[in-house]
Short mmCIF file of C-alpha atoms in Angstrom, two decimals:
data_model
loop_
_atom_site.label_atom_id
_atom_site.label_comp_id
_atom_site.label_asym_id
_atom_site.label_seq_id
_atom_site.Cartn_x
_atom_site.Cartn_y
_atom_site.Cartn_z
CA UNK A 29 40.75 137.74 38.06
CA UNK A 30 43.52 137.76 40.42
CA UNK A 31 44.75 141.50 40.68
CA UNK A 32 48.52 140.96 40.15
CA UNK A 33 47.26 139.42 36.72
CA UNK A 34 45.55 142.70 36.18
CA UNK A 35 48.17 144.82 36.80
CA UNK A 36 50.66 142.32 34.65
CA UNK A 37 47.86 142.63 31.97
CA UNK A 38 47.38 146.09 31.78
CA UNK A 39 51.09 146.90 32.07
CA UNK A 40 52.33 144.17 29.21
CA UNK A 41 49.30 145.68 26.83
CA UNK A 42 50.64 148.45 26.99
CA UNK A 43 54.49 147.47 25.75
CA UNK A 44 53.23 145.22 23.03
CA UNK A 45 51.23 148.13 21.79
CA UNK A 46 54.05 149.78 21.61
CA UNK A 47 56.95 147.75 20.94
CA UNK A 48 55.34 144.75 19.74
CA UNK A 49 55.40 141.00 21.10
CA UNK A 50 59.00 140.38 19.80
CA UNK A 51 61.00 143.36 21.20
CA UNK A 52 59.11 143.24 24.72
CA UNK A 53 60.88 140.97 27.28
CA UNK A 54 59.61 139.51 30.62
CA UNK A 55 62.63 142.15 32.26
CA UNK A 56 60.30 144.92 30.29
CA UNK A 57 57.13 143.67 32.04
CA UNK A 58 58.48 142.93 35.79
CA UNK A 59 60.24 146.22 35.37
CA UNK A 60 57.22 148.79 34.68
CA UNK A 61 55.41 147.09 37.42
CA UNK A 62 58.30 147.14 39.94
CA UNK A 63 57.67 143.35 40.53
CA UNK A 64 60.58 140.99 40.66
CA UNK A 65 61.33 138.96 37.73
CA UNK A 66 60.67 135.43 39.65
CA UNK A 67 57.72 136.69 40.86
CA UNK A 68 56.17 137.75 36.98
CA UNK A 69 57.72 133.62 36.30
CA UNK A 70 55.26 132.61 39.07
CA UNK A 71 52.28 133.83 37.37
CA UNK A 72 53.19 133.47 33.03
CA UNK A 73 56.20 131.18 32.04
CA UNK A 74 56.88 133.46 29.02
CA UNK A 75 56.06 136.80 27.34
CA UNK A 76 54.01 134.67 24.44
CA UNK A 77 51.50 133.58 27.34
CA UNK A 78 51.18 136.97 28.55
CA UNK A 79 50.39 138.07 25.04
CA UNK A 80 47.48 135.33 24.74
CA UNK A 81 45.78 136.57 27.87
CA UNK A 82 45.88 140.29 26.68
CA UNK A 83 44.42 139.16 23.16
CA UNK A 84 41.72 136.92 24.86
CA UNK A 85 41.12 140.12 26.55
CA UNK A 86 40.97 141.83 23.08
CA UNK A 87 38.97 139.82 21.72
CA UNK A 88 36.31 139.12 24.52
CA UNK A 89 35.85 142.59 24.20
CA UNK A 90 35.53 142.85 20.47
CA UNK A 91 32.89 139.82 20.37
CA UNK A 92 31.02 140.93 23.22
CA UNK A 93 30.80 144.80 22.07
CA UNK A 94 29.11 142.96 18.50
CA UNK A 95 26.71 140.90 20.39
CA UNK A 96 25.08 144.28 21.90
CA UNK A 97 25.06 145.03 18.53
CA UNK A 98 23.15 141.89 17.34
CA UNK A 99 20.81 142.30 20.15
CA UNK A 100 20.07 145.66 19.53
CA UNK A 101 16.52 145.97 17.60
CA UNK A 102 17.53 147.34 14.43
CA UNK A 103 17.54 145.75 11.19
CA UNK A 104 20.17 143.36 10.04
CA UNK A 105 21.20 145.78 6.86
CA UNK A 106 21.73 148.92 10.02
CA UNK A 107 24.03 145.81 11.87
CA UNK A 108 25.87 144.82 8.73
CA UNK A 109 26.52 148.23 7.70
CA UNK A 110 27.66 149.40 11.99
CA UNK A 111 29.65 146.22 12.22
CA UNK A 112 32.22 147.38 9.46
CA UNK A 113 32.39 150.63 11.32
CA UNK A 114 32.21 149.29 14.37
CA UNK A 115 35.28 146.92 13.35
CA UNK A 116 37.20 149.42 11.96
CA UNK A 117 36.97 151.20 15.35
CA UNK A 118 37.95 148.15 17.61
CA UNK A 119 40.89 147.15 16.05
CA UNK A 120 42.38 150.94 16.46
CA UNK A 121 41.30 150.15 20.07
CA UNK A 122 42.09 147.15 20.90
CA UNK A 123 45.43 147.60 18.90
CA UNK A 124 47.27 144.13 19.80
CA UNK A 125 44.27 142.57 18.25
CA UNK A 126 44.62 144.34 15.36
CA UNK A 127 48.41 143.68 15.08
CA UNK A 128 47.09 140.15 15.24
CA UNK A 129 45.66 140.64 11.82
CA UNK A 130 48.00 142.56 10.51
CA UNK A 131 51.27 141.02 12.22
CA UNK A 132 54.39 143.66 11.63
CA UNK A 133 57.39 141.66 10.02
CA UNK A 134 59.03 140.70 13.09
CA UNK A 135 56.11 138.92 14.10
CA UNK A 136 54.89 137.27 11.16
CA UNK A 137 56.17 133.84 11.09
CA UNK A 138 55.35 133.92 14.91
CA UNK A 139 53.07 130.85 15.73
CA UNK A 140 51.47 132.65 18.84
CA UNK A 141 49.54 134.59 15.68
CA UNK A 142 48.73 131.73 13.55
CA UNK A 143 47.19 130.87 16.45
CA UNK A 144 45.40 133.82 17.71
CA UNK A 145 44.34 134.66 14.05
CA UNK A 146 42.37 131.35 14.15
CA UNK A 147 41.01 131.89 17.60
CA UNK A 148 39.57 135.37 15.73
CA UNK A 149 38.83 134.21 12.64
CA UNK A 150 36.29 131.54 14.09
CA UNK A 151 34.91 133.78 16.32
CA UNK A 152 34.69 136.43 13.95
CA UNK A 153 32.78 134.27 11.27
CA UNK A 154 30.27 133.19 13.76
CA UNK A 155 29.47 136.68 14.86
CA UNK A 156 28.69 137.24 11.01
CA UNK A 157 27.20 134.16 10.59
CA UNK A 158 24.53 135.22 13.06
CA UNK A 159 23.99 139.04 11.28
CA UNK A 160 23.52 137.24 7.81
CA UNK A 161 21.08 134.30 9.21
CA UNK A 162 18.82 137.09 10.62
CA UNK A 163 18.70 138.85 7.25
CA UNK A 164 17.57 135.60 5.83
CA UNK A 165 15.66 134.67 8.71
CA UNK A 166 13.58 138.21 8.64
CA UNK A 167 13.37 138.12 5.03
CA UNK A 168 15.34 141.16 4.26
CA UNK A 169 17.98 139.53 2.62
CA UNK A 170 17.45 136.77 -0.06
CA UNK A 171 18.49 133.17 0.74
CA UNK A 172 22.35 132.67 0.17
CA UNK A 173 25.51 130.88 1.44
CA UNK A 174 25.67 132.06 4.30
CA UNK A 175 29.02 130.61 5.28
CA UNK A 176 30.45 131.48 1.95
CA UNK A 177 29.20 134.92 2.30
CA UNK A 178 30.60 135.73 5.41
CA UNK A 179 33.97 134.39 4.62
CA UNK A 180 33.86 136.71 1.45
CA UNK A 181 32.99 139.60 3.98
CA UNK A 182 35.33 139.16 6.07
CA UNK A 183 38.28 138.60 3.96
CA UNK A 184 37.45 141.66 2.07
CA UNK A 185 37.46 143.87 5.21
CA UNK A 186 40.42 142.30 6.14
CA UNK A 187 41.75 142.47 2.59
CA UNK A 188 40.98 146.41 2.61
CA UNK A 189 42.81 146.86 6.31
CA UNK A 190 45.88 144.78 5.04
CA UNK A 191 46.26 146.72 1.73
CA UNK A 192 45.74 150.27 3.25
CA UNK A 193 48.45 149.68 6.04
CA UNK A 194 51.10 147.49 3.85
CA UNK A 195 50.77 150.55 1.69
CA UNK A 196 53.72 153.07 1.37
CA UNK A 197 53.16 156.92 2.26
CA UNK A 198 52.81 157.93 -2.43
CA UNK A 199 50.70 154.80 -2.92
CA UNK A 200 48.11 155.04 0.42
CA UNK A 201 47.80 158.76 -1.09
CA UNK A 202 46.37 157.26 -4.20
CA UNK A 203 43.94 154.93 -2.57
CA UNK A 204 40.66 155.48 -0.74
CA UNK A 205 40.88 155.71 3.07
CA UNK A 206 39.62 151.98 4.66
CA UNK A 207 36.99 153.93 5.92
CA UNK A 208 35.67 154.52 2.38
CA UNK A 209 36.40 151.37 1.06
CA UNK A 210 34.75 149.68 3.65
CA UNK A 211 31.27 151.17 3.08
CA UNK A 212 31.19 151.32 -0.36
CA UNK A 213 32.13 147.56 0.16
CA UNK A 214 28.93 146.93 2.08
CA UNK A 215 26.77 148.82 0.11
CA UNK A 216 27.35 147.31 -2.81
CA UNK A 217 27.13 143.60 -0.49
CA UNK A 218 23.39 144.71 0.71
CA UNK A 219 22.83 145.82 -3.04
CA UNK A 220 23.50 141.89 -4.04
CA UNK A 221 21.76 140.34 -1.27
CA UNK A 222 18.75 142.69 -0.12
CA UNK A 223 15.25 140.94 -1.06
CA UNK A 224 12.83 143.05 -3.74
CA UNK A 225 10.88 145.37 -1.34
CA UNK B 40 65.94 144.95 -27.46
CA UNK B 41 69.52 144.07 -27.15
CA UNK B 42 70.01 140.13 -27.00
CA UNK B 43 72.22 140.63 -24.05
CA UNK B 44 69.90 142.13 -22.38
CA UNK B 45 67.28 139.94 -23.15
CA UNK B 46 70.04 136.69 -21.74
CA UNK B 47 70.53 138.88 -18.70
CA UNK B 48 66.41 139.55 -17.64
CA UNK B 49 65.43 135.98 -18.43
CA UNK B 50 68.17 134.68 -16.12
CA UNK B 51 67.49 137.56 -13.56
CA UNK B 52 63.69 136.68 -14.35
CA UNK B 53 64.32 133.23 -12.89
CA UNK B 54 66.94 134.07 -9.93
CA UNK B 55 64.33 136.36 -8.74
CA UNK B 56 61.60 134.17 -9.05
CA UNK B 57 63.33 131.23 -6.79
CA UNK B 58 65.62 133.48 -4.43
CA UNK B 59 63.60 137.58 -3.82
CA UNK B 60 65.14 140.06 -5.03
CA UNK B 61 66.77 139.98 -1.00
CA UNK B 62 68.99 137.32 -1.33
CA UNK B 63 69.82 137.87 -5.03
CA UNK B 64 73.46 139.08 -6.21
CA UNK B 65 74.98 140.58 -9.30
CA UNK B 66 77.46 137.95 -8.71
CA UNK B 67 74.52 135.05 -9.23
CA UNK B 68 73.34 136.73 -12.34
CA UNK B 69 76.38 137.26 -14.16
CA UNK B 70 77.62 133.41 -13.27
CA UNK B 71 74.37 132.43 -14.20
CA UNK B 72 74.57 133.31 -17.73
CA UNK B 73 78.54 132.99 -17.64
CA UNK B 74 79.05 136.83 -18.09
CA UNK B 75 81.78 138.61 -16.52
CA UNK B 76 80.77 141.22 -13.49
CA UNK B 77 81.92 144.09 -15.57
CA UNK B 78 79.99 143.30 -18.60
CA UNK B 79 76.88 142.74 -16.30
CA UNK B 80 77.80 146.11 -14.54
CA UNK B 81 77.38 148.23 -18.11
CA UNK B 82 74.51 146.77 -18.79
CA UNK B 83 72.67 147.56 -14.98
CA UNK B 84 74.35 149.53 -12.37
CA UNK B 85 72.73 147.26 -9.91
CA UNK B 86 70.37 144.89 -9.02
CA UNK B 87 67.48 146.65 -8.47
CA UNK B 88 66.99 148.28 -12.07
CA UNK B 89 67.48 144.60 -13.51
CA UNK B 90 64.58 143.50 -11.03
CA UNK B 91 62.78 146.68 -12.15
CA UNK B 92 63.18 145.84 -15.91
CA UNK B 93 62.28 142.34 -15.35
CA UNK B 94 58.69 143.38 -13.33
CA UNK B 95 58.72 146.17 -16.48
CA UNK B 96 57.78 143.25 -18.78
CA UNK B 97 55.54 141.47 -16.63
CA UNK B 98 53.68 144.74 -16.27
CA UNK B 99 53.84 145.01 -19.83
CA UNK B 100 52.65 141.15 -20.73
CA UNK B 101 49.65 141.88 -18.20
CA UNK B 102 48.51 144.97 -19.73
CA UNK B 103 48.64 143.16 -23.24
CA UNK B 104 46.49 140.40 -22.29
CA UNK B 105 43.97 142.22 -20.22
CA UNK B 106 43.67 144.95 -23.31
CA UNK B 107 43.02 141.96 -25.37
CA UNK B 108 40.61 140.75 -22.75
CA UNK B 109 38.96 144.14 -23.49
CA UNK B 110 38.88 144.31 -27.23
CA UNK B 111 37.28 140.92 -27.96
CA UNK B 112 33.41 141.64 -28.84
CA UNK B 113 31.69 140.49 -25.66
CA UNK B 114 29.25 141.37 -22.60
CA UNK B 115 31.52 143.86 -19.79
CA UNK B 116 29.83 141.45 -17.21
CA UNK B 117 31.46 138.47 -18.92
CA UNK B 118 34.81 141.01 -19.17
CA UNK B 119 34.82 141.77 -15.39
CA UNK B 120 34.36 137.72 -14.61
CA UNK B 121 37.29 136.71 -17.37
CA UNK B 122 39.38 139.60 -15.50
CA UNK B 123 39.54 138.17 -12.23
CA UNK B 124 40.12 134.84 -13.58
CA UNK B 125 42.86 135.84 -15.62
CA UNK B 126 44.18 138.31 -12.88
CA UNK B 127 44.93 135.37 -10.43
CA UNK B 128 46.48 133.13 -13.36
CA UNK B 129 48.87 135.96 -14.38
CA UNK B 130 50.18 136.72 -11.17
CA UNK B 131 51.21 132.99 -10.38
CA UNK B 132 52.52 133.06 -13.80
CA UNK B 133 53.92 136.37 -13.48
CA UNK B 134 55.71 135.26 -10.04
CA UNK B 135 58.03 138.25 -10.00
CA UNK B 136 54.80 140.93 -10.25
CA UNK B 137 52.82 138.61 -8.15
CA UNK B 138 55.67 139.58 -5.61
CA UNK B 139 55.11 143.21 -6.21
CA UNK B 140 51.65 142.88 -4.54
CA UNK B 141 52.94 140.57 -1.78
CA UNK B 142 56.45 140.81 -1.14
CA UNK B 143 58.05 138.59 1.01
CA UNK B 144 58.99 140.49 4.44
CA UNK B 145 62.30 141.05 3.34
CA UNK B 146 61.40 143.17 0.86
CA UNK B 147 58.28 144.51 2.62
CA UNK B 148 59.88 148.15 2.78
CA UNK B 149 61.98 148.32 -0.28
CA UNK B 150 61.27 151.26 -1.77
CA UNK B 151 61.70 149.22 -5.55
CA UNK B 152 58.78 147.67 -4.23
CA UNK B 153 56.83 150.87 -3.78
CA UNK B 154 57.69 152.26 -6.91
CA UNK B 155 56.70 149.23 -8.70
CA UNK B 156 53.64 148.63 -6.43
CA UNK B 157 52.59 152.26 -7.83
CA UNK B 158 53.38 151.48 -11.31
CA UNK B 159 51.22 148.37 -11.59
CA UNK B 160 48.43 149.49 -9.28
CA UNK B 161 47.76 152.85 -11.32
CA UNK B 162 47.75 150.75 -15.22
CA UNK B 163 45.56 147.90 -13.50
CA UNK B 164 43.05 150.89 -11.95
CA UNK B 165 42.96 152.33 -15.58
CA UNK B 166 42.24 148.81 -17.01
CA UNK B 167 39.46 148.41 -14.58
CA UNK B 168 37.79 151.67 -15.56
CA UNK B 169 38.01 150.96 -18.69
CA UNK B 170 35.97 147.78 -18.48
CA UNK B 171 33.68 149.33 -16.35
CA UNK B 172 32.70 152.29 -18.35
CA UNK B 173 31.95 150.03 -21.38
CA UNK B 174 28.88 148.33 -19.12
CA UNK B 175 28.04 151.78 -18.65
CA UNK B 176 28.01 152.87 -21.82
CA UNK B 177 26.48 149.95 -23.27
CA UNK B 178 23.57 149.98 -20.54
CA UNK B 179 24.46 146.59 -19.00
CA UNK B 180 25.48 148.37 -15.96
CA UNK B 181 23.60 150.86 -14.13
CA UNK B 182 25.59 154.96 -13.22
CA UNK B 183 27.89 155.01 -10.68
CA UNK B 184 31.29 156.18 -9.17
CA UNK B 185 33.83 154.18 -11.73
CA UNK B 186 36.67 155.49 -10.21
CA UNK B 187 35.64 154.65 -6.55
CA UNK B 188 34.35 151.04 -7.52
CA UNK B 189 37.26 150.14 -9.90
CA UNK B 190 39.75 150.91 -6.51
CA UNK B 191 37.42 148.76 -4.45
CA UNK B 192 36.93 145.99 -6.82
CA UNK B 193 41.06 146.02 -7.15
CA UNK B 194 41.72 146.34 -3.26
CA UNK B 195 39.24 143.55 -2.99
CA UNK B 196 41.03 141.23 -4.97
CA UNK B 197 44.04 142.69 -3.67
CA UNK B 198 42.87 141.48 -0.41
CA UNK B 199 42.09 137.96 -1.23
CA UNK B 200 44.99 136.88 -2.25
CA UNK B 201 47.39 138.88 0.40
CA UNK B 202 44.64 137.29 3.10
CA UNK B 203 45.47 133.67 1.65
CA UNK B 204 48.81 133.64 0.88
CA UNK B 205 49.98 135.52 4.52
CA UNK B 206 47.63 132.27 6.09
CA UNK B 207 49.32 129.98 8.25
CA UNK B 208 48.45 126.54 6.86
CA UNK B 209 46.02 125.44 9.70
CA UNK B 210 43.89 128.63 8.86
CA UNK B 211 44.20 128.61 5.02
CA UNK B 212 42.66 125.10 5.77
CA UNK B 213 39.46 126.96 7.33
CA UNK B 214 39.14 129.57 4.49
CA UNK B 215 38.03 129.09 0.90
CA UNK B 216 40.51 129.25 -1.74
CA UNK B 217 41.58 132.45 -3.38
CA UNK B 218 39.60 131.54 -6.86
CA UNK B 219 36.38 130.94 -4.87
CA UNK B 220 36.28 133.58 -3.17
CA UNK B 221 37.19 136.09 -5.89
CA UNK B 222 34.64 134.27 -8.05
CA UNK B 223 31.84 134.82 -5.27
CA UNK B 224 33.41 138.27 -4.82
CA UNK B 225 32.27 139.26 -8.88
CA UNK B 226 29.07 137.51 -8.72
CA UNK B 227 28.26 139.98 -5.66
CA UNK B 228 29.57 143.08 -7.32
CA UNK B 229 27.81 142.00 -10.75
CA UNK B 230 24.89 141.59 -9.03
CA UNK B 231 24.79 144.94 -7.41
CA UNK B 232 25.53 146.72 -10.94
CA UNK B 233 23.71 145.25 -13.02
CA UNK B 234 20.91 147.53 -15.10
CA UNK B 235 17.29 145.63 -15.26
CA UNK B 236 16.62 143.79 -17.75
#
């Protein structure tokens, strides 16, 4: 990749972290770099594109950091039960990503993250896809729907994320961390799906 | 209850319902039923305790029907199915609680909303305990944490619907629809609980 599109990478993931897509401006960008506004123009024609490319980054990194995973020779019960952590993890990391999940109300209605939750969602699914279809495949897991099942997984993880940060200070003291939910979640999946030793 | 009263939440009941609690005057409510502002005002001091009154009663008319739910002579398994069911119907039906779980972003950090999120979130838990204890008790489920799976099977339906109904329409199109996947979502759980036969 061309450097200058580094640098304008690594600086504009930074701001959006921080001040999200809808209060950064191109002036923002340019100005933390100390590169001249037409010169930023030359390379993105607006801060939306900019925010693509860092999320593509996001979530190259995310899908590619599960594929070691998948690849790894462990069980697919040990994958299921690292991806949730492994998830949870990532999209503390790689928090733009995560913010494309969970948009903040500014951003909500924005259709740069309809668009960029689709781009994840797909991806996501197929990653999951894979985990459950070795299950089956190695006959640890029974035979199910295994698009229907990972759409249930992943909403629910999503589900759990959404709920724990929409939540206000009293009620998130009353619920179990995502952490928690999140394995108890997956244990009681691989309860329903494991085959009879 | 006073029959003014009554005039005033079913016609607040409504407002709500179309307009959020957001864009919602005293000044709608009282012309809405033809009352003066001053008679309206010693009934409510404001808007918010009329919206809390209303959600009140659909807190109230949920409880009722899920108790009933729990009284009828039949299996907990069949209980926990009927629940979800009958959790999705009520909150269309109930539009103004249904709100409570996912307000719209203008109301995302009302603190009504918190209080009221707290409210229904603590009688649902209880509800959910309730049902599953009785599998435990009667041996149709096997031991385990009821406290810890009643807030996961909650935050899971929770989830589902907040996951749908934040979609943009292009991905709602990809996902399966909030009944089917709570309905897989039970099966899974059920399945995981369930003492031998």
């Amino acid at each position: 990749m061309d450097s200058k599109v580094t640098t304008i990478l690594n600086a504009a993931r930074k701001r959006f972290a921080h001040y999200g897509l809808g209060k950064t401006t191109m002036n923002d960008i340019a100005a933390d770099i100390g590169m001249s506004k037409a010169s930023l123009y030359y390379y993105f024609t607006d801060k939306e594109k900019i925010f693509v490319a860092v999320v593509d980054q996001d979530i190259a990194e995310f899908v590619d950091t599960i594929e070691q995973l998948i690849e790894r020779p462990s069980k697919p019960s040990f994958k299921l039960k690292k991806y949730v952590t492994l998830r949870n993890q990532l999209l503390v990391k790689l928090f733009n990503l995560g913010r494309v999940e969970n948009p903040s109300p500014a951003d909500l209605f924005n259709p740069v993250f309809d668009e960029l939750k689709i781009k994840y969602f797909t991806k996501e699914k197929s990653l999951m896809q894979r985990i459950l279809q070795l299950g089956i495949d190695e006959k640890e897991f029974i035979k199910f729907n295994v698009q229907a099942y990972a759409d249930l997984f992943l909403s629910t993880l999503a589900g759990i994320r959404t709920n724990a940060l929409t939540a206000s200070e009293p009620l998130r003291a009353e619920m179990a961390s995502i952490e928690d939910q999140s394995r108890l979640f997956v244990e009681i999946f691989l309860k329903s799906i494991r085959a009879e030793a």
